[in-house]
Coordinates of C-alpha atoms and ligand atoms in Angstrom, one line a residue:
X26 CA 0.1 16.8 7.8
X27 CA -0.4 20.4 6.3
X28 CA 1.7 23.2 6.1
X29 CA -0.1 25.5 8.9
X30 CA 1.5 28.1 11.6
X31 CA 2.2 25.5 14.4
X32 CA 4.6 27.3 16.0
X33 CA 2.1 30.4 16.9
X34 CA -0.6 30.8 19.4
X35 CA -4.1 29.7 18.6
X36 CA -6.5 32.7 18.1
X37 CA -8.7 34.3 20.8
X38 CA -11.7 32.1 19.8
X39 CA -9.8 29.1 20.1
X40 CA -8.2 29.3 22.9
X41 CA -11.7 28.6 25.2
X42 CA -12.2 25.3 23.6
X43 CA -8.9 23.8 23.2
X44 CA -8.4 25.0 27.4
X45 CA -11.6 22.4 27.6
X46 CA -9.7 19.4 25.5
X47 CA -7.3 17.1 27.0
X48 CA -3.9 18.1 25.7
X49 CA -0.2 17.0 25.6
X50 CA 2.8 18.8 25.7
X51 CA 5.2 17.4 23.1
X52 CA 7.4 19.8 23.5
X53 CA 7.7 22.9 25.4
X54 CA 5.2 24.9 22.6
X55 CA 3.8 22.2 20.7
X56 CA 1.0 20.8 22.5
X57 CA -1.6 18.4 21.0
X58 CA -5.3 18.3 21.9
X59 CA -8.0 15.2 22.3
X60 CA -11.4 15.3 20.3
X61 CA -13.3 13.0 19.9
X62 CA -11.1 10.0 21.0
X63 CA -7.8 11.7 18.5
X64 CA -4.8 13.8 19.0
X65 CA -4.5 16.8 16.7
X66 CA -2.6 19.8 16.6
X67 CA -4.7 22.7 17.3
X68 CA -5.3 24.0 14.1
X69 CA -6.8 20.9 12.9
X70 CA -9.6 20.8 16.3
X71 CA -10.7 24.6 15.0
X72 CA -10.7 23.1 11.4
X73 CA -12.7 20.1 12.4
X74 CA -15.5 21.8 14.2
X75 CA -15.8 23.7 11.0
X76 CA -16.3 21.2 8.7
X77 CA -18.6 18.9 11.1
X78 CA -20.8 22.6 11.3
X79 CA -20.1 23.5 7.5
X80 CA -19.6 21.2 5.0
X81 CA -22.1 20.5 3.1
X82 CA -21.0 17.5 0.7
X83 CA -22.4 16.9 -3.0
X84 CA -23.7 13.7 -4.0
X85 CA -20.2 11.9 -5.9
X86 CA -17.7 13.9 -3.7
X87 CA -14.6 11.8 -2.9
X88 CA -12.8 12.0 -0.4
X89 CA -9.6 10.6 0.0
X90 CA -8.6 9.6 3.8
X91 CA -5.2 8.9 4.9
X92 CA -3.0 9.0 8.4
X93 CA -0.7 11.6 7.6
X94 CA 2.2 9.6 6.5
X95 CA 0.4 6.8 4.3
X96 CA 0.8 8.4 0.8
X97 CA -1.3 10.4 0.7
X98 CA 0.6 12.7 -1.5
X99 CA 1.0 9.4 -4.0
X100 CA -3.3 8.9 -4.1
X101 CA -3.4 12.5 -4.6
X102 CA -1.8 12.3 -7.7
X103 CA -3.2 8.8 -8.5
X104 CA -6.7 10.3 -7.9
X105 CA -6.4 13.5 -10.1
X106 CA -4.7 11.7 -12.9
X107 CA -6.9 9.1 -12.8
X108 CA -10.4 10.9 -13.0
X109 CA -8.8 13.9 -14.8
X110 CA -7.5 11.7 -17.4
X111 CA -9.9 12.7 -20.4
X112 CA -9.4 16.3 -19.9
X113 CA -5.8 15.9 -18.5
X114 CA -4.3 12.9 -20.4
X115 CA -0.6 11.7 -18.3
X116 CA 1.3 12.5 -21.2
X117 CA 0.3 16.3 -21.7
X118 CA 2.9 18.5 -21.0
X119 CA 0.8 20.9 -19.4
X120 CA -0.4 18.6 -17.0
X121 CA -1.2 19.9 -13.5
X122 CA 0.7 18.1 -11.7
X123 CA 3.3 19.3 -13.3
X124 CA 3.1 22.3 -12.0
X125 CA 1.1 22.0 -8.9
X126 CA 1.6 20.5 -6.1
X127 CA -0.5 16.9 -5.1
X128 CA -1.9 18.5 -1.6
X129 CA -3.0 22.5 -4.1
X130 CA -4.6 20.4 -6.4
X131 CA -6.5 18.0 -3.2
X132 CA -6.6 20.5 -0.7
X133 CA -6.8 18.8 3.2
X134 CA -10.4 19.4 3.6
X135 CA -10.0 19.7 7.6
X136 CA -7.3 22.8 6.8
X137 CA -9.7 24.6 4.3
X138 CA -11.9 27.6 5.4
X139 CA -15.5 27.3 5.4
X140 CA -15.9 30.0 2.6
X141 CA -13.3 28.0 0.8
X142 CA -14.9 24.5 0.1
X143 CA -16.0 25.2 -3.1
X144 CA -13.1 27.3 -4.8
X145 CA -10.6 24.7 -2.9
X146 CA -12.0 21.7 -4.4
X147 CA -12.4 23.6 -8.0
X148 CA -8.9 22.6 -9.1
X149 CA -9.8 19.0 -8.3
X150 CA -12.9 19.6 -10.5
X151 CA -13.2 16.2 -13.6
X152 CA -15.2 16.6 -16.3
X153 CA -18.1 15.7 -14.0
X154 CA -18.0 18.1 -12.0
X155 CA -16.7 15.5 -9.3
X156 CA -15.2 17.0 -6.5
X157 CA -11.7 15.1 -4.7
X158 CA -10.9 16.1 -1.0
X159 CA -8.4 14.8 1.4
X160 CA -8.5 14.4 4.8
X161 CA -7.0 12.9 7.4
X162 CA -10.4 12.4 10.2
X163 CA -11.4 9.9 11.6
X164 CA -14.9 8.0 10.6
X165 CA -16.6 9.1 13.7
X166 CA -15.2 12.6 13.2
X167 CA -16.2 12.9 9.2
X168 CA -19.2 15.3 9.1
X169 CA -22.3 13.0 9.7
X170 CA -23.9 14.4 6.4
X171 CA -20.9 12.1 4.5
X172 CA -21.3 8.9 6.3
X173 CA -25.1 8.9 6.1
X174 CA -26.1 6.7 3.5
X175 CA -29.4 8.0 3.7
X176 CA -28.7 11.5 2.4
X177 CA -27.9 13.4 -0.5
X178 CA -24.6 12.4 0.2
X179 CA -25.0 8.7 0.3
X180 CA -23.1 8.2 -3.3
X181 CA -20.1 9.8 -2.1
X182 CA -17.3 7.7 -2.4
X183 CA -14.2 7.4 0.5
X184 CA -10.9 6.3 -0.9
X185 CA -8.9 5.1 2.7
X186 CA -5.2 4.3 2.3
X187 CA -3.2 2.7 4.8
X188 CA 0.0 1.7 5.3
X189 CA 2.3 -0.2 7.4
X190 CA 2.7 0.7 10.7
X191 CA 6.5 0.6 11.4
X192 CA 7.3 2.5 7.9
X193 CA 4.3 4.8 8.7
X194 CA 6.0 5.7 11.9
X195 CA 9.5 6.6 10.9
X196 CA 7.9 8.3 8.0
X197 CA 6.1 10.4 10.1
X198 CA 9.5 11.0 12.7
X199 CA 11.5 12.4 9.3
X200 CA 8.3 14.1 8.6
X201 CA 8.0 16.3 11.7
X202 CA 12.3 16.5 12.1
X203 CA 12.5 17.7 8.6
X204 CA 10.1 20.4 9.2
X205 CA 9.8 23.4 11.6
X206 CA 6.7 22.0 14.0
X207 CA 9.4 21.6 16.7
X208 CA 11.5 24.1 18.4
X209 CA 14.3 20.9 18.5
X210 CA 14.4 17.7 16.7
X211 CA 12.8 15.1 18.5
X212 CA 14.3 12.1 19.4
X213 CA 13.5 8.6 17.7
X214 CA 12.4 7.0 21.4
X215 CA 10.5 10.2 22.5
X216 CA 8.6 10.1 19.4
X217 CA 8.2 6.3 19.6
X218 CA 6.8 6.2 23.0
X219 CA 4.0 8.8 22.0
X220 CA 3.3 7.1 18.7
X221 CA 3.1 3.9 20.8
X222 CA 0.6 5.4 23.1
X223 CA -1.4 7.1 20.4
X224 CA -0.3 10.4 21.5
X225 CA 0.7 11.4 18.0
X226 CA -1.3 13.5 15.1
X227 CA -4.6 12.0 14.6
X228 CA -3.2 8.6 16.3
X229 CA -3.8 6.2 18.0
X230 CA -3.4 5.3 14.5
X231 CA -4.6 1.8 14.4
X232 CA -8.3 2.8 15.8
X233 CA -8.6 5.5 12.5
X234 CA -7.4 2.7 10.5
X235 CA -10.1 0.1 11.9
X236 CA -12.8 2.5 11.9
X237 CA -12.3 2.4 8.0
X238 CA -11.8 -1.4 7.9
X239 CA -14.8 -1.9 9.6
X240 CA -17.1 0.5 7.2
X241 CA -14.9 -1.4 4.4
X242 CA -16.5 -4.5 4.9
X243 CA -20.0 -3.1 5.8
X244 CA -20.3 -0.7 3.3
X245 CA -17.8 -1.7 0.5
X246 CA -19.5 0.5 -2.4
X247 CA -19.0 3.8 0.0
X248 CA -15.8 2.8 1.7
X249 CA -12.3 1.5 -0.7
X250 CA -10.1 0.2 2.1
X251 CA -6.6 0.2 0.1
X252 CA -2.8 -0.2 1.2
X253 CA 0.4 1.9 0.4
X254 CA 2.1 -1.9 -0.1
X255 CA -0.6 -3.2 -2.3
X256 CA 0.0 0.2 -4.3
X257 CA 3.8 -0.7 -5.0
X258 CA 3.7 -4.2 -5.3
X259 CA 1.0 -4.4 -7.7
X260 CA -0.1 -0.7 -9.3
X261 CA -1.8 -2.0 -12.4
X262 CA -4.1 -4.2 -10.7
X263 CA -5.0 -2.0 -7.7
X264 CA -5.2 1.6 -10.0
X265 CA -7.6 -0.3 -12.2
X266 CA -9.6 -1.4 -8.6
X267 CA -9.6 1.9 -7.8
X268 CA -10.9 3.3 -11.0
X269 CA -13.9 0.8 -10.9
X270 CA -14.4 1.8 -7.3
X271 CA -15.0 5.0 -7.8
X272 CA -17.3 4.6 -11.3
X273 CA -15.1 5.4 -13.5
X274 CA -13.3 2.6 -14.9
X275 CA -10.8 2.0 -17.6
X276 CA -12.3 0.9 -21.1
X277 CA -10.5 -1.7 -22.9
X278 CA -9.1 0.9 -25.3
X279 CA -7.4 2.6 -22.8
X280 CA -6.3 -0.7 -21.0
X281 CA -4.5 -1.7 -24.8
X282 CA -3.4 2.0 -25.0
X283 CA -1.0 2.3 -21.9
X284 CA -3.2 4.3 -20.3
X285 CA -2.5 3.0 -16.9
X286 CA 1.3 2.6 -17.1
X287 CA 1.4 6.2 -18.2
X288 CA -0.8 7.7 -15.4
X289 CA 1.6 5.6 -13.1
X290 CA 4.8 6.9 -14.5
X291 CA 3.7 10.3 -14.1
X292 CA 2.2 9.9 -10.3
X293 CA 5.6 7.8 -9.8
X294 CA 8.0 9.0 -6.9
X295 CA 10.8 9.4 -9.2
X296 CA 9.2 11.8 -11.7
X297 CA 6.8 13.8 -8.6
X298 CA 10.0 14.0 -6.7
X299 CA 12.2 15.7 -9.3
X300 CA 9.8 18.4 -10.3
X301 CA 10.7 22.0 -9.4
X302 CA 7.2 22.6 -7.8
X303 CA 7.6 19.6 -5.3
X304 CA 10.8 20.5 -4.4
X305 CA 10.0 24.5 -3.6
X306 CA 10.0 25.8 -0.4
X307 CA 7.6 28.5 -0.1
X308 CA 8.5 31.8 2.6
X309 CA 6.5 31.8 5.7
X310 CA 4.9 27.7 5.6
X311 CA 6.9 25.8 8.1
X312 CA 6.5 22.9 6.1
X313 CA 8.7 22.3 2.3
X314 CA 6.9 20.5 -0.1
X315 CA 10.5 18.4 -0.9
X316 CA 9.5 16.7 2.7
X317 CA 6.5 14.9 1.3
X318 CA 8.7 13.0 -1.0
X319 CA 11.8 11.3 1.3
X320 CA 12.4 7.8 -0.1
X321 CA 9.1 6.2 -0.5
X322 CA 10.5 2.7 0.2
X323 CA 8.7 -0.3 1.5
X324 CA 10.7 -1.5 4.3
X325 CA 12.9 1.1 5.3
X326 CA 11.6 1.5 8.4
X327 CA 14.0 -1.7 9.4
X328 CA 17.2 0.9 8.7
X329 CA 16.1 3.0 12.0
X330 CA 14.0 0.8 14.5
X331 CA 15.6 -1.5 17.2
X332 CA 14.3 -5.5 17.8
X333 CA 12.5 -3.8 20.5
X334 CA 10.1 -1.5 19.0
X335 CA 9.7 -3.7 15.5
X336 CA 8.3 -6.6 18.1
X337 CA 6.8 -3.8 20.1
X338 CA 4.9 -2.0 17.4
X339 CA 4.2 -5.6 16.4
X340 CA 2.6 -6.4 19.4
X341 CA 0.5 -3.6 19.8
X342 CA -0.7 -4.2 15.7
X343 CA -1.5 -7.2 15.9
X344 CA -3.7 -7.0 19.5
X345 CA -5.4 -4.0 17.8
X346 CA -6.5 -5.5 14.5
X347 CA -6.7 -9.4 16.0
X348 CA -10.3 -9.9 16.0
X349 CA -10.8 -7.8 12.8
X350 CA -8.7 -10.0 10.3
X351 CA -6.6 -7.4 9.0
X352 CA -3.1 -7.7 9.1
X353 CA -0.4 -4.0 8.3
Ligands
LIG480 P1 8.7 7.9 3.3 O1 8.9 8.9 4.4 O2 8.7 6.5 3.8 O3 9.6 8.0 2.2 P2 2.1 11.4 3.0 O4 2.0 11.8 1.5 O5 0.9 10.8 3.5 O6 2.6 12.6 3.8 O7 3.2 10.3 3.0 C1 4.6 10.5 2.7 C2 5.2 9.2 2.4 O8 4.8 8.8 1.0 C3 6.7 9.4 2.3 O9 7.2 8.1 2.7 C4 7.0 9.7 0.9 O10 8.3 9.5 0.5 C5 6.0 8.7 0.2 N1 5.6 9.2 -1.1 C6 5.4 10.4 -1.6 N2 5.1 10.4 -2.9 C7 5.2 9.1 -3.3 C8 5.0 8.5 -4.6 N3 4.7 9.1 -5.7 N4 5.1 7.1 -4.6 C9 5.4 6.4 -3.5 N5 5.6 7.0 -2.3 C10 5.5 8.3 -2.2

């Protein structure tokens, strides 16, 4: 999720197709809408429509795709260090991400104005010209002109990161408590029971996440289905994945040079966390830059969820993603 003005009406234009959506009230002013099969906020519906209309991709665009809440934050980083590396070597200490923040330099494409695309994606920009979105749609939402592997398009690449379902969740209740989308905290049951029924931003979560899957295994040069897990248990191996993935993989001089341990040091929770421009909260955006970085532990969810909803959330995994062979 993006910093955006959720707390104010939606403009004139907006207001005729959102009143034809299916909403939600989450609270008395925060209300989420339904397209096509999701729940967004309504900023996101308005940005949506525009980039199904208006975006026009480039043949080697990436596009990293996340439910908010997955690490996203983490695989921006990972992603601009990675294919910046020649021009921006980890080590430099001028380094962007050192002084930008993971979500300026891999702006949320669906939050980006039309006129935008092009200067938001410059910073992004490798020496290949290669240009690095984020997003949070859905595959049957992504503008067709991506998906189609007939087009121009059809050597874009899609990055998708997941991550477990019970750590995504409480993630995401910090997320929204810690920030000003609600008038008043939510509680951790209200929260769970819309979460549950998919009545959460871009959920039901599980059916974004199998949409990927799915393409994954059909089309696994276009889509890189990858976990948040697999990222922390194992970051040489699935960085160096990643980089062949996407064309652009590590040479054995920069495998013998540290290469990958150094982009991984600097992308690392501990050194994104401490920097002054990830911890700056900026006047007028609801949401401070400090909140994308909480604890970024595997597990954790255990410290705040009952028997109950672990066997619940369980349940509801593992009837989801049965006949798919994928396990979260
Ligand atoms: P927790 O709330 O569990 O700590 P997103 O970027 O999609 O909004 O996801 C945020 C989650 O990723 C948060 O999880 C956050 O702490 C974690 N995170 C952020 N940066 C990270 C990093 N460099 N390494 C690992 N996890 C990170």
């Amino acid at each position: 999720m993006e910093p955006a003005e959720t707390k104010s009406q939606p403009p004139d234009e907006q207001v005729d197709l959102l009143s034809s959506l299916p909403s939600v009230r989450v609270q008395e002013s925060y209300l989420l809408y339904q397209y096509q099969g999701f729940w967004y906020p309504p900023h996101f519906v308005q940005g949506i429509i525009n980039c199904q209309q208006q975006f026009q991709p480039r043949e080697n665009d990436i596009f990293l795709v996340t439910a908010p809440k997955s690490g996203t934050t983490w695989f921006r980083a990972l992603l601009f260090a990675l294919m910046n590396r020649k021009t921006h070597p980890p080590q430099s200490p001028h380094h962007p991400l050192l002084h930008k923040t993971p979500s300026g330099l891999l702006p949320l494409l669906e939050m980006v104005h039309p006129s935008e695309y092009d200067s938001a994606a410059c910073n992004s920009l490798d020496s290949n010209n290669t240009r690095i979105f984020s997003t949070h749609m859905p595959l049957a939402t992504l503008p067709k002109s991506i998906t189609d592997n007939s087009s121009t398009s059809s050597n874009c690449k899609i990055v998708y990161l997941c991550r477990g379902i019970k750590d995504n969740f409480v993630s995401f209740f910090h997320f929204i408590n810690n920030n000003n989308y609600l008038h008043s905290p939510i509680s951790l049951e209200d929260a769970f029971e819309l979460y549950c029924n998919g009545k959460f931003v871009i959920g039901p979560v599980w059916d974004q996440i199998l949409g990927y899957w799915k393409e994954s295994l059909e089309s696994p040069h276009k889509v890189l289905f990858m976990k948040y897990e697999d990222m922390k248990i194992e970051p040489r191996i699935q960085l160096t994945r990643l980089a062949r993935f996407l064309g652009n993989p590590f040479s054995p001089e920069e495998q013998n040079s540290g290469l990958i341990d150094q982009i991984l040091s600097l992308c690392s929770f501990d050194n994104l966390s401490k920097l002054k421009v990830n911890n700056i909260q900026e006047p007028g955006v609801p949401v401070t830059s400090k909140s994308f970085f909480r604890n970024g532990v595997v597990g954790d969810a255990k410290n705040y969820l009952s028997a109950d909803m672990v066997s619940r959330l369980d349940q509801i995994t593992q009837e989801k993603f049965r006949d798919y062979n994928l396990s979260l």
